[in-house]
């Protein structure tokens, strides 16, 4: 709890300092290599979201998965639609009796495991023949059914059959490492039950009990809500009804409104909304009858307007989120790792502000390289007061430092000089520097030089990725214990200092 309160205080202090930080042309940050260290698990890069389940069968999806796994600690993937009719999971025979078919489920999960990634099994959406309302279709291009089941005995049977099949195929030791998340964002239009909350709790109760009846080691949780909602009510319900819960999940994006996230019209900067929402939910868990449950933030991203997700803005926004959320959340799932994604239909062009780290066709965006840089941070964090720097130590004793110049959309921040002044390292220690900025890891100028083709050829994709691949780290030395960095707007830099 002490670390939780400290982290919240640091995040609040960072929020208050944002205007001064953006205006400062030069900043000096002292880094004490002997400072107190705390564990720094890489909670931001172990889970990613993706387009619906059936897309995972495609080679371009799997290419992107492998590419992201090469530069991150990618362990889990979450997607919608494992029960959708395109996967043929549930049907009924001529007598109206349930018929199960897990062929496509096997192909989907086999493909993930073959590539070293495990599923977060999001339970949804509703098979048409099991739906109370077969016409309750969501507006997504692939039109999932969001109805409650017509018969909870049949729903329970499907859940037991699915769990039994997975355990039989993969073994309980494997499936016990997965997570089963009940539905997606039931507090908005992804759930057609009436009333929404009470009917979702009924769905959760049946699902959790059915899964646990197969094996108590299966891990189930929720409520997977949009905008950090329902968590307190969900945990109170689960405790009262003795329903199993192994983890809490919710969602929140940087461009969700403060009203939706906090039920207040008090202004909260977009840079701080995700972690502020996570802190709120962590507090609700702590105050609940189940205060020690892990928290998974199973969807988040930076603002989506103005195609920001294709730009260098993602790097400093991501790094700032990592800085603020440290100690508050067990895993965060960036939505998504790939633009193989069809909620609005197939992507019409490579760069239209989609969520992923790789654009359609396997083109590496700046965010891909941003995650690659932050992956190199150590597993211990050293205390420092800066709102623009994360200092870590690796197992070999070297320091890995992320620094950035976050310039919010619509503001007029400029370049900034950052002086890193080190204590307890040799005054001329060797250092390396890598960066993502306008001229490093940024595909948009390269794409423009190619004429912005709507359908890039494979040769053009290869050319873009070759042009943006990060070069070997620049070799430098400290000057009397100081490293001076020039940071463009929305630059992200990784500095390493050799261990001694």
mmCIF file of C-alpha atoms in Angstrom, residues 255 301-315 334 339 347-356 359 365-367 370 409 442-445 447-448 452 490:
data_model
loop_
_atom_site.group_PDB
_atom_site.id
_atom_site.type_symbol
_atom_site.label_atom_id
_atom_site.label_comp_id
_atom_site.label_asym_id
_atom_site.label_seq_id
_atom_site.Cartn_x
_atom_site.Cartn_y
_atom_site.Cartn_z
ATOM 1 C CA UNK A 255 -9.197 10.036 -24.930
ATOM 2 C CA UNK A 301 -4.139 3.331 -26.097
ATOM 3 C CA UNK A 302 -3.139 6.945 -26.683
ATOM 4 C CA UNK A 303 -5.687 9.352 -28.218
ATOM 5 C CA UNK A 304 -6.982 8.319 -31.620
ATOM 6 C CA UNK A 305 -7.673 11.656 -33.288
ATOM 7 C CA UNK A 306 -5.525 13.191 -36.014
ATOM 8 C CA UNK A 307 -3.943 9.804 -36.774
ATOM 9 C CA UNK A 308 -1.794 10.186 -33.646
ATOM 10 C CA UNK A 309 -1.377 6.431 -33.309
ATOM 11 C CA UNK A 310 0.696 6.385 -36.490
ATOM 12 C CA UNK A 311 3.088 9.094 -35.266
ATOM 13 C CA UNK A 312 6.044 9.596 -32.956
ATOM 14 C CA UNK A 313 3.668 10.951 -30.293
ATOM 15 C CA UNK A 314 3.003 7.366 -29.160
ATOM 16 C CA UNK A 315 6.508 6.917 -27.732
ATOM 17 C CA UNK A 334 -2.095 -2.151 -25.491
ATOM 18 C CA UNK A 339 -3.576 -3.240 -37.824
ATOM 19 C CA UNK A 347 -8.175 -1.330 -43.615
ATOM 20 C CA UNK A 348 -8.547 0.939 -46.672
ATOM 21 C CA UNK A 349 -4.931 2.221 -46.526
ATOM 22 C CA UNK A 350 -1.823 1.767 -44.402
ATOM 23 C CA UNK A 351 -1.986 4.904 -42.224
ATOM 24 C CA UNK A 352 -5.406 5.967 -41.036
ATOM 25 C CA UNK A 353 -4.867 6.104 -37.275
ATOM 26 C CA UNK A 354 -5.490 2.453 -36.476
ATOM 27 C CA UNK A 355 -4.513 1.068 -33.092
ATOM 28 C CA UNK A 356 -1.617 -1.232 -33.941
ATOM 29 C CA UNK A 359 0.331 -0.945 -40.256
ATOM 30 C CA UNK A 365 5.177 2.224 -37.124
ATOM 31 C CA UNK A 366 7.061 4.449 -34.670
ATOM 32 C CA UNK A 367 5.159 2.700 -31.862
ATOM 33 C CA UNK A 370 8.998 2.667 -29.097
ATOM 34 C CA UNK A 409 -1.499 17.481 -29.601
ATOM 35 C CA UNK A 442 9.424 7.195 -38.286
ATOM 36 C CA UNK A 443 7.858 5.655 -41.377
ATOM 37 C CA UNK A 444 5.533 8.516 -42.350
ATOM 38 C CA UNK A 445 8.152 10.623 -44.215
ATOM 39 C CA UNK A 447 5.849 6.616 -47.016
ATOM 40 C CA UNK A 448 5.332 10.159 -48.324
ATOM 41 C CA UNK A 452 1.810 7.536 -50.246
ATOM 42 C CA UNK A 490 7.795 13.727 -29.194
#
